[in-house]
């Protein structure tokens, strides 16, 4: 698939324009209501339905240097966190346009880099005040309350980003049927509250009834516990910035820190509430994640017995088995290892089922010519007539017979191989009533090693009695209709043993083109929950955090830049008077451009929910709330106050009368912030390069007219 067409103005920064063009292809993926895309391979004419940025970039032409840098940033974000890629891609485009606008206005590149970097760092420090701690969410996991038992309803935007009832911006169609993200704050009992008295015990609510009505008072209480808080995140690998924490809290500082830690009474202590908030409307995927967590918890409880070791969700022991072409009713979560094998194994599985069998685990490939990376062939041995097929066949046959002798000697009926397996060996093993499965994940191998007592080996020659595991069973997994099996030409089996710490999530879809998207959505939900539990904190979602960043940058724009800041700022220390005067001249311009990126993000997010007829309408609502936040004197308090209201704008439209079932919306902390950092670091990296990288021996001289008005480093 070619990149979306856009006219590149060679008189302006080509790299930044390319980033904006790439970013525009994925703007419909922003937010919980995604518009999927069909990708068609021009060579084989196969189609695939995608709804993620990662799959989109895999289908785009990314042969340019800028495209490869963008793909690297997105792949790194996805491989690490499995979430945040849509945010990263959109902000790359928004901030590329911002940097391009700064260049057009004559702002020096060094100032663009410095002010944007420190502006984002200031936002990251500011949003700390919105973090919600997670506390003891597994205490009630054994109760009858389950994820599937809740009325999931629809997902909505954070209340203060809803359409105010007096603006006339509502669309004509019925909004109650439209799914969009939301945020509702719960108290400790799980009941939504209507006032700023969030998560506070009733006695404390009454005692502070008057003081909490003042936003300034609430803000001071938030700041009190976090005057000296420092960012837990290190800077990106792209830049070696000086430590700015020493001047974060200056009274009139560029990075004045207004935020603080959430008081201990602000917390989420219910697993179901947390999962609902992190599902972002994808309740089917999160339901499977919930079942996987509960299976792990039950297994851990049986293993530990009376020991009181805290349970930790281990995502490395969760696996997926995708069955395209199978009805969705077969999707489920099971303990053990479920995998697919050829139909030719049907008779073998019938003979092996319902009996304990012995197992060996091979770390590498199970082929005649496999050698691990440390193997060095003897220098004084030469192979003659290597191309002769007769010699190759005899060598392969001798090796296959040797493997069978080893399996017979130790009475092994199941072999799990991490790498590839010889096809001839598989066929001979089937006739010998032995099952060999290749391409097994290393964590699956480790799980079977722990549960069965097997020891992993690199070569079949290393197998001895101490390496063989026992007590493993192989059975058919569920009864899939025969016509479906014939169509997909595979069958599913379950391999397990007592006490194995392994959970397989079976994902099915009658439409094969949707299979990849369904698997991606599952892993996104799983990793959201994993990182939330690992960090023990979340952000309020639905745009609340980005709105605070936008509001904070507007405050910084209006702050005077005192001489004191010049001394404290590491990147301005001992600079020339020209640079100092340039900072005073352009600082507000760069911050405004940076803030425009957040504004575009929020307006696109709101427009994608289908609650707004245009991004302009969404932008008008944002401006109104920005003014209200500024007038309140404390944007973070304003956000918390508005998020606690159930009657803000159209928030009550289509909501169930069971208010306790209205879900909150949460975002994970570190993946979101890292997506911001990666987006800006990529933009600034491209900004500081030439418009293109010239390679090869036949390039021609750049036309000076084409580069007129462009700043080269």
XYZ file of C-alpha atoms in Angstrom:
713
model
C 0.000 0.000 0.000
C 1.420 3.361 -0.965
C 1.606 6.297 1.384
C -1.362 8.636 1.398
C -0.832 11.214 -1.308
C 0.162 14.681 -0.244
C 1.952 17.469 -2.052
C 5.397 17.975 -0.501
C 6.588 21.579 -0.552
C 10.321 21.384 -1.163
C 10.745 24.947 0.068
C 9.850 23.754 3.542
C 11.159 20.928 5.722
C 10.568 17.750 3.727
C 11.074 15.353 6.648
C 8.490 17.051 8.844
C 6.004 17.063 5.979
C 6.564 13.336 5.464
C 5.900 12.674 9.145
C 2.646 14.628 8.929
C 1.640 12.685 5.826
C 2.299 9.312 7.458
C 0.447 10.405 10.577
C -2.662 11.381 8.647
C -3.229 7.791 7.543
C -3.924 6.645 11.090
C -6.014 9.456 12.576
C -9.197 7.322 12.458
C -7.555 4.860 14.878
C -7.441 7.449 17.667
C -9.879 6.800 20.506
C -12.055 3.809 21.411
C -14.346 4.121 18.365
C -12.000 3.115 15.562
C -12.735 3.116 11.855
C -11.159 -0.048 10.487
C -9.379 -0.194 7.143
C -9.167 -2.934 4.550
C -5.622 -3.520 3.352
C -5.207 -5.358 0.047
C -1.961 -6.935 -1.105
C -1.330 -5.883 -4.692
C 0.595 -9.069 -5.466
C -1.593 -11.836 -4.040
C -4.806 -9.752 -3.785
C -5.482 -10.934 -0.245
C -7.306 -8.554 2.105
C -6.978 -7.992 5.816
C -9.069 -5.841 8.130
C -6.903 -3.700 10.401
C -7.719 -1.369 13.245
C -4.280 -0.586 14.647
C -1.417 1.676 13.698
C 1.112 -1.162 13.816
C -0.683 -3.202 11.155
C -1.177 -0.073 9.072
C 2.534 0.788 9.010
C 3.349 -2.803 8.080
C 1.325 -2.232 4.901
C 2.682 1.210 3.992
C 5.669 2.010 1.820
C 8.223 2.995 4.469
C 11.377 2.849 2.383
C 12.284 6.484 3.079
C 14.578 7.370 5.980
C 11.796 9.233 7.758
C 9.390 6.346 7.266
C 11.862 3.898 8.744
C 12.444 6.134 11.777
C 8.689 6.406 12.310
C 8.227 2.661 11.983
C 11.049 2.052 14.463
C 9.446 4.349 17.033
C 5.998 2.776 16.647
C 7.354 -0.784 16.706
C 9.377 -0.055 19.849
C 6.308 1.361 21.579
C 4.179 -1.597 20.521
C 6.739 -4.280 21.349
C 7.221 -2.840 24.823
C 3.705 -1.815 25.848
C 1.284 -3.111 23.169
C -0.603 0.197 23.535
C -0.104 3.908 22.849
C 0.857 3.532 19.178
C -2.156 5.516 17.918
C -1.355 8.353 20.309
C 2.282 8.289 19.244
C 1.479 8.416 15.530
C -1.033 11.233 15.885
C 1.235 13.382 18.056
C 4.085 12.845 15.615
C 1.932 14.452 12.938
C 0.584 17.215 15.172
C 3.992 18.207 16.520
C 5.622 17.896 13.106
C 3.185 20.535 11.895
C 3.963 22.579 15.004
C 7.721 22.424 14.400
C 7.215 23.230 10.727
C 5.152 26.272 11.664
C 7.887 27.430 14.059
C 10.447 27.164 11.252
C 8.178 29.149 8.975
C 7.961 31.884 11.620
C 11.755 32.106 11.817
C 12.304 30.438 15.187
C 15.876 29.063 15.520
C 16.018 25.270 15.531
C 17.928 25.158 18.819
C 15.130 27.078 20.536
C 12.421 24.870 19.025
C 14.175 21.799 20.415
C 14.799 23.324 23.842
C 11.422 24.910 24.439
C 9.399 21.957 23.115
C 11.428 19.487 25.171
C 11.122 21.435 28.388
C 7.473 22.189 27.667
C 6.670 18.472 27.429
C 8.700 17.740 30.567
C 6.653 20.362 32.371
C 3.425 18.689 31.234
C 4.665 15.311 32.444
C 5.403 16.781 35.864
C 2.012 18.480 35.949
C -0.099 15.400 35.194
C 1.326 13.582 38.222
C -1.442 15.299 40.174
C -4.057 13.240 38.321
C -2.617 9.798 39.047
C -5.027 7.417 40.785
C -3.378 4.728 42.957
C -4.459 1.087 42.688
C -4.820 -0.699 45.996
C -5.664 -4.318 46.896
C -7.688 -5.060 43.771
C -7.404 -8.826 44.340
C -8.916 -8.763 47.823
C -12.427 -9.378 46.471
C -11.520 -11.533 43.469
C -13.217 -14.584 45.009
C -16.554 -12.778 45.288
C -19.499 -13.456 42.998
C -18.887 -10.178 41.151
C -17.462 -10.944 37.719
C -16.653 -8.958 34.636
C -19.263 -10.734 32.514
C -21.943 -10.104 35.122
C -21.853 -6.332 34.788
C -23.983 -4.162 32.557
C -21.143 -2.861 30.440
C -23.219 -0.234 28.685
C -21.335 2.141 26.411
C -18.085 3.997 26.756
C -18.166 7.757 26.976
C -15.852 10.711 26.925
C -14.699 12.361 30.103
C -17.653 14.536 31.236
C -15.886 17.862 30.794
C -15.272 16.974 27.144
C -18.925 16.272 26.483
C -21.091 18.682 24.530
C -22.550 21.269 26.911
C -26.318 21.350 26.631
C -26.386 25.076 25.955
C -23.994 25.183 22.990
C -26.291 23.825 20.288
C -23.471 21.660 18.957
C -25.238 18.338 19.366
C -25.814 16.360 16.239
C -29.362 15.762 15.092
C -29.220 11.990 15.450
C -29.839 10.277 18.756
C -26.587 10.396 20.711
C -27.512 7.764 23.204
C -26.818 4.991 20.726
C -23.294 6.188 19.957
C -20.395 4.580 21.787
C -17.801 7.016 23.098
C -15.298 7.085 25.975
C -16.178 8.205 29.495
C -14.847 8.834 32.929
C -16.718 8.573 36.195
C -15.009 8.820 39.549
C -15.965 6.172 42.141
C -15.677 6.329 45.905
C -14.423 3.406 47.979
C -17.810 1.723 47.965
C -17.997 1.781 44.172
C -20.811 4.379 44.009
C -20.318 7.349 41.650
C -20.067 10.712 43.377
C -21.339 14.079 42.200
C -18.987 16.505 43.921
C -15.234 17.173 44.371
C -15.298 15.067 47.556
C -13.704 12.195 45.640
C -12.900 8.895 47.351
C -13.062 10.513 50.809
C -14.544 8.741 53.852
C -17.897 10.108 54.902
C -16.588 11.577 58.159
C -13.820 13.419 56.331
C -16.307 14.616 53.727
C -18.432 16.261 56.395
C -15.401 17.737 58.131
C -14.094 19.269 54.922
C -17.420 20.147 53.335
C -16.716 23.858 53.274
C -13.003 23.835 52.466
C -13.308 21.514 49.469
C -15.727 23.825 47.753
C -12.833 26.180 47.090
C -10.702 24.982 44.140
C -7.675 26.872 45.488
C -7.917 25.030 48.794
C -8.168 21.663 47.057
C -5.182 22.484 44.877
C -3.053 23.417 47.899
C -3.928 20.133 49.551
C -2.818 18.273 46.437
C 0.469 20.171 46.203
C 1.375 19.720 49.858
C 2.482 16.090 49.562
C 4.563 16.497 46.427
C 6.647 19.658 46.533
C 9.846 17.812 45.741
C 8.511 15.137 43.397
C 10.773 14.285 40.493
C 9.932 12.572 37.251
C 10.494 8.817 37.351
C 11.178 8.751 33.602
C 14.568 9.220 32.055
C 15.127 11.224 28.899
C 15.033 9.692 25.462
C 18.079 8.185 23.837
C 17.942 10.837 21.113
C 19.047 13.742 23.300
C 21.360 14.314 26.266
C 19.410 16.902 28.174
C 20.648 18.377 31.421
C 18.766 17.571 34.603
C 16.034 20.152 35.036
C 14.558 18.860 38.281
C 16.465 21.403 40.320
C 14.440 24.266 38.872
C 11.065 22.616 38.411
C 9.526 24.300 41.442
C 10.664 27.918 41.015
C 7.872 30.383 41.822
C 7.974 31.963 38.399
C 9.816 29.195 36.626
C 9.312 28.065 33.089
C 8.508 24.636 34.446
C 6.630 25.684 37.554
C 5.142 22.547 39.054
C 1.561 22.907 40.243
C 0.767 19.181 40.477
C 1.056 16.826 43.379
C 0.476 13.239 44.305
C -3.071 12.053 44.611
C -3.963 11.722 48.325
C -4.316 8.200 49.631
C -8.075 8.459 49.660
C -8.071 8.694 45.846
C -7.732 5.120 44.715
C -9.117 2.237 42.730
C -9.498 -0.897 44.838
C -11.756 -3.053 42.674
C -10.500 -5.343 39.904
C -13.716 -5.203 37.895
C -13.777 -1.405 37.983
C -10.151 -1.311 36.877
C -10.747 -3.741 34.020
C -13.835 -1.865 32.861
C -11.922 1.402 32.877
C -9.012 -0.050 30.919
C -11.173 -1.867 28.351
C -11.955 1.394 26.513
C -15.172 -0.152 25.277
C -13.681 -3.471 24.130
C -15.543 -5.513 26.739
C -15.277 -8.831 24.874
C -11.469 -8.752 24.889
C -11.241 -7.580 28.489
C -13.648 -10.328 29.566
C -11.166 -12.887 28.236
C -8.335 -11.094 30.038
C -10.359 -11.182 33.269
C -10.908 -14.926 32.941
C -7.183 -15.466 32.327
C -6.274 -13.461 35.435
C -8.728 -15.444 37.564
C -7.306 -18.752 36.302
C -3.806 -17.600 37.211
C -5.014 -16.460 40.618
C -6.684 -19.808 41.330
C -3.566 -21.694 40.236
C -1.336 -19.479 42.402
C -3.621 -19.967 45.408
C -3.437 -23.749 45.098
C 0.350 -23.680 44.678
C 0.976 -21.363 47.637
C -1.480 -22.977 50.038
C -1.352 -21.089 53.329
C 1.485 -18.795 52.205
C 0.464 -15.157 51.943
C 2.591 -14.178 48.939
C 0.937 -11.323 46.988
C -0.448 -12.443 43.636
C 1.204 -10.953 40.555
C -0.382 -11.107 37.125
C 2.185 -12.888 34.915
C 1.468 -11.935 31.322
C 4.384 -14.060 30.087
C 2.311 -17.156 30.899
C -0.659 -16.038 28.781
C -0.843 -17.293 25.194
C -3.264 -17.060 22.318
C -4.432 -19.702 19.880
C -6.137 -18.165 16.842
C -8.709 -20.177 14.878
C -9.881 -18.236 11.818
C -13.075 -19.494 10.236
C -14.515 -20.787 13.538
C -17.623 -19.333 15.151
C -17.007 -16.783 17.909
C -18.877 -18.906 20.458
C -15.769 -21.111 20.654
C -13.645 -18.268 22.079
C -12.672 -19.146 25.641
C -9.889 -19.313 28.228
C -8.380 -22.634 29.334
C -5.583 -23.747 31.604
C -2.834 -25.576 29.750
C -1.423 -25.317 26.236
C -3.845 -25.337 23.308
C -2.341 -25.518 19.847
C -3.191 -26.584 16.309
C -1.848 -29.645 14.518
C -2.410 -31.260 11.151
C -5.478 -33.433 10.620
C -3.093 -36.294 9.879
C -2.473 -36.501 13.653
C -6.099 -37.453 14.376
C -5.478 -41.174 14.891
C -2.361 -40.525 16.965
C -4.185 -38.154 19.336
C -6.941 -40.731 19.859
C -4.351 -43.274 20.970
C -2.495 -40.857 23.268
C -5.461 -39.227 24.979
C -6.530 -39.985 28.536
C -3.192 -41.476 29.547
C -0.068 -39.990 31.194
C 2.783 -39.632 28.743
C 6.451 -38.678 28.957
C 7.873 -35.536 27.378
C 11.200 -34.055 26.294
C 11.901 -30.398 25.484
C 14.281 -29.305 22.686
C 15.470 -25.672 22.826
C 16.693 -25.314 19.251
C 15.731 -26.922 15.946
C 15.151 -30.646 15.665
C 16.837 -31.168 12.303
C 19.845 -33.147 11.156
C 21.966 -30.109 10.232
C 21.092 -27.895 13.217
C 24.015 -26.483 15.168
C 23.736 -23.875 17.911
C 25.489 -20.525 17.523
C 28.514 -21.582 19.568
C 29.275 -24.634 17.469
C 32.517 -24.483 15.472
C 33.053 -27.030 12.756
C 36.404 -28.790 12.900
C 38.834 -27.193 10.470
C 40.512 -30.437 9.352
C 37.297 -32.129 8.138
C 36.189 -31.712 4.522
C 32.846 -32.842 3.099
C 33.109 -34.459 -0.301
C 30.312 -34.801 -2.833
C 28.059 -32.591 -0.684
C 25.681 -31.965 -3.576
C 24.894 -35.632 -4.105
C 21.311 -36.344 -3.065
C 22.068 -39.973 -2.238
C 24.514 -39.003 0.479
C 22.144 -36.355 1.860
C 19.254 -38.780 2.011
C 21.287 -41.423 3.769
C 22.571 -38.909 6.313
C 19.065 -37.594 7.030
C 17.675 -41.116 7.310
C 20.394 -42.226 9.715
C 19.767 -39.190 11.895
C 15.987 -39.763 11.860
C 16.409 -43.388 12.887
C 18.727 -42.291 15.707
C 16.116 -39.845 17.043
C 13.462 -42.555 17.001
C 15.778 -44.894 18.910
C 16.247 -42.243 21.614
C 12.495 -41.692 21.932
C 11.846 -45.441 22.133
C 14.628 -45.944 24.669
C 13.182 -43.396 27.117
C 9.554 -44.186 26.281
C 8.830 -40.614 25.114
C 5.579 -39.938 23.267
C 5.625 -36.119 23.167
C 8.370 -33.796 21.976
C 8.050 -30.020 22.175
C 10.555 -28.123 20.028
C 11.206 -24.407 20.239
C 12.502 -24.217 16.659
C 11.832 -26.022 13.397
C 11.306 -29.755 13.026
C 12.287 -32.076 10.184
C 9.222 -33.040 8.155
C 10.556 -36.571 7.644
C 10.958 -36.961 11.399
C 7.382 -35.809 12.054
C 5.997 -38.370 9.609
C 8.023 -41.229 11.068
C 7.082 -40.229 14.609
C 3.372 -40.315 13.716
C 3.757 -43.917 12.490
C 5.617 -44.680 15.721
C 2.775 -43.179 17.827
C 4.811 -40.184 18.913
C 3.782 -36.521 18.612
C 6.334 -33.837 17.720
C 5.296 -30.154 17.821
C 7.569 -27.340 16.621
C 7.698 -23.549 16.971
C 6.737 -23.649 20.643
C 7.189 -20.440 22.630
C 10.093 -20.431 25.078
C 7.800 -19.540 27.988
C 5.611 -22.534 27.178
C 8.717 -24.718 27.261
C 9.676 -23.292 30.643
C 6.188 -23.867 32.036
C 6.258 -27.542 31.040
C 9.772 -27.885 32.424
C 8.612 -26.581 35.807
C 5.439 -28.683 35.951
C 6.651 -32.002 34.483
C 10.222 -32.067 35.719
C 11.700 -32.128 32.210
C 15.029 -30.453 31.479
C 15.427 -28.530 28.235
C 18.274 -29.666 25.974
C 19.754 -28.296 22.769
C 20.312 -31.630 20.992
C 18.556 -34.961 21.014
C 21.909 -36.590 21.831
C 21.866 -34.852 25.236
C 18.672 -36.587 26.348
C 18.957 -38.887 29.352
C 16.536 -40.172 31.971
C 16.922 -37.038 34.091
C 15.842 -34.836 31.166
C 12.511 -36.594 30.605
C 9.335 -35.180 32.142
C 6.219 -37.128 33.020
C 2.546 -36.767 33.906
C 1.585 -34.886 30.730
C -1.742 -35.484 28.972
C -2.819 -34.811 25.383
C -6.490 -34.512 24.428
C -8.699 -33.018 21.764
C -9.879 -29.497 22.542
C -13.659 -29.229 22.234
C -15.715 -30.684 19.439
C -15.502 -28.403 16.433
C -17.945 -29.277 13.629
C -16.401 -31.587 11.050
C -17.234 -29.281 8.140
C -15.289 -26.483 9.858
C -12.299 -28.761 10.462
C -12.255 -29.797 6.807
C -12.413 -26.165 5.739
C -9.580 -24.915 7.960
C -7.622 -28.205 7.581
C -6.345 -28.173 11.161
C -7.402 -29.583 14.515
C -6.888 -28.277 18.034
C -5.420 -30.217 20.922
C -4.845 -29.452 24.608
C -1.602 -30.384 26.354
C -1.449 -29.990 30.115
C -0.099 -31.391 33.334
C -0.985 -30.946 36.981
C -0.085 -27.537 38.409
C 1.111 -26.005 35.148
C 1.202 -22.200 35.225
C -0.023 -21.686 31.698
C -3.211 -20.163 30.314
C -4.279 -20.251 26.668
C -6.835 -17.815 25.278
C -8.580 -19.278 22.254
C -9.613 -16.554 19.803
C -12.015 -17.403 16.993
C -13.641 -15.457 14.199
C -15.845 -16.648 11.332
C -14.233 -13.950 9.154
C -10.515 -14.740 8.691
C -9.736 -11.125 7.790
C -10.725 -10.055 11.315
C -8.515 -12.555 13.127
C -5.395 -10.402 13.368
C -7.346 -7.377 14.586
C -9.064 -9.468 17.248
C -5.768 -10.813 18.543
C -4.265 -7.310 18.626
C -7.215 -6.001 20.644
C -6.879 -8.810 23.170
C -3.187 -8.135 23.766
C -3.838 -4.405 24.049
C -6.323 -5.005 26.875
C -4.049 -7.565 28.531
C -1.054 -5.241 28.561
C -3.116 -2.299 29.794
C -4.139 -4.342 32.822
C -0.641 -5.746 33.279
C 1.060 -2.347 33.414
C -1.673 -0.844 35.582
C -1.180 -3.620 38.144
C 2.595 -3.456 37.831
C 2.780 0.321 38.383
C -0.076 0.370 40.898
C -1.434 3.593 39.421
C -3.488 4.833 36.468
C -4.533 8.093 34.865
C -8.148 9.158 34.459
C -8.910 8.585 30.785
C -11.164 10.089 28.181
C -8.846 13.026 27.436
C -8.497 14.344 31.000
C -4.694 14.115 31.084
C -4.217 15.681 27.650
C -6.613 18.468 28.582
C -4.491 19.280 31.639
C -1.385 19.403 29.424
C -3.134 21.836 27.092
C -4.310 24.022 29.949
C -0.887 23.958 31.603
C 0.895 25.042 28.415
C -1.475 27.973 28.063
C -0.515 29.052 31.559
C 3.169 28.780 30.661
C 2.616 30.903 27.568
C 1.342 33.734 29.726
C 4.076 33.402 32.353
C 6.853 36.017 32.174
C 10.338 34.657 31.575
C 12.407 36.194 34.362
C 16.162 36.489 34.355
C 16.212 34.051 37.226
C 15.027 31.309 34.925
C 17.901 31.967 32.546
C 20.361 31.131 35.279
C 18.509 28.034 36.453
C 17.873 26.520 33.055
C 20.614 24.088 32.126
C 20.145 24.670 28.418
C 20.387 28.469 28.775
C 23.349 28.596 31.140
C 26.262 30.671 29.801
C 24.481 31.352 26.524
C 24.881 34.431 24.396
C 22.706 37.461 24.801
C 21.338 36.793 21.310
C 19.989 33.392 22.346
C 18.580 34.828 25.549
C 16.777 37.558 23.660
C 15.558 35.035 21.097
C 14.112 32.917 23.886
C 12.173 35.873 25.233
C 10.910 36.591 21.733
C 9.971 33.098 20.569
C 9.244 31.169 23.785
C 5.503 31.813 23.751
C 5.322 31.064 20.014
C 6.863 27.611 20.404
C 4.707 26.784 23.413
C 1.578 27.802 21.525
C 2.532 25.518 18.637
C 3.180 22.678 21.090
C -0.194 23.311 22.728
C -1.877 23.266 19.315
C -0.757 19.645 19.016
C -2.673 18.748 22.187
C -5.662 20.726 20.918
C -5.673 18.777 17.639
C -5.380 15.534 19.585
C -8.403 16.302 21.763
C -10.576 17.629 18.949
C -9.837 14.572 16.790
C -10.462 12.238 19.717
C -13.839 13.862 20.374
C -14.792 13.955 16.704
C -13.954 10.255 16.266
C -16.552 9.373 18.914
C -19.289 10.575 16.502
C -20.671 12.963 19.129
C -19.612 15.973 17.054
C -20.473 16.911 13.510
C -17.012 18.389 12.929
C -13.647 18.884 14.576
C -14.442 22.592 14.675
C -17.397 21.888 16.925
C -15.221 19.804 19.214
C -12.609 22.559 19.232
C -15.227 25.075 20.371
C -16.119 22.904 23.350
C -12.442 22.556 24.262
C -11.980 26.324 24.178
C -14.946 26.779 26.482
C -13.546 24.352 29.025
C -10.091 25.915 28.754
C -11.561 29.244 29.690
C -13.415 27.689 32.604
C -10.262 25.929 33.795
C -8.287 29.166 33.646
C -10.979 31.079 35.514
C -11.038 28.444 38.261
C -7.409 29.178 39.099
C -6.554 25.477 39.297
C -6.932 23.398 36.111
C -6.235 20.080 37.864
C -8.931 20.781 40.462
C -11.301 21.831 37.694
C -10.694 18.535 35.876
C -11.244 16.443 39.006
C -14.369 18.435 39.788
C -15.834 18.045 36.307
C -14.954 14.355 36.146
C -16.964 13.783 39.308
C -20.177 15.131 37.787
C -22.748 12.806 36.262
C -24.950 15.582 34.947
C -22.372 17.462 32.898
C -23.559 18.167 29.368
C -25.104 15.076 27.757
C -23.405 12.700 30.159
C -26.740 11.348 31.336
C -27.949 10.531 27.823
C -28.751 6.868 27.489
C -27.238 5.940 30.854
C -28.729 3.117 32.862
C -30.572 3.984 36.063
C -28.102 1.721 37.856
C -25.547 4.444 38.513
C -23.174 2.093 40.318
C -22.622 0.278 37.015
C -21.404 3.320 35.068
C -17.777 2.496 34.207
C -14.812 4.770 34.789
C -12.198 5.199 32.088
C -8.534 4.765 32.922
C -5.252 5.054 31.025
C -1.960 3.476 31.987
C 0.722 5.917 33.089
C 4.165 5.015 31.771
C 3.102 3.759 28.294
C 1.128 6.964 27.703
C 3.985 9.223 28.788
C 6.524 7.219 26.812
C 4.340 7.595 23.705
C 4.483 11.378 24.215
C 8.260 11.305 24.626
C 8.863 9.094 21.610
C 6.617 11.257 19.446
C 8.404 14.489 20.318
C 11.878 12.929 20.200
C 11.194 11.648 16.683
C 9.940 15.040 15.530
C 12.954 16.841 16.974
C 15.331 14.269 15.497
C 13.902 14.776 12.007
C 13.832 18.538 12.572
C 17.576 18.598 13.163
C 18.438 16.764 9.962
C 18.537 17.936 6.368
C 15.440 17.656 4.209
C 16.650 14.342 2.797
C 19.486 11.855 3.148
C 21.344 11.446 -0.134
C 22.822 7.990 -0.707
C 24.430 6.223 -3.633
C 27.007 7.409 -6.171
C 24.808 8.968 -8.824
C 23.045 11.776 -6.989
C 22.952 15.223 -8.510
C 23.596 18.567 -6.940
C 20.640 20.009 -5.045
C 18.947 22.834 -6.876
C 19.386 25.997 -4.823
C 15.959 27.251 -5.900
C 14.313 24.129 -4.495
C 15.968 24.623 -1.101
C 15.506 28.370 -0.865
C 14.026 29.317 2.478
C 15.065 26.061 4.122
C 17.464 26.014 7.077
C 20.214 23.410 6.803
C 22.271 22.517 9.872
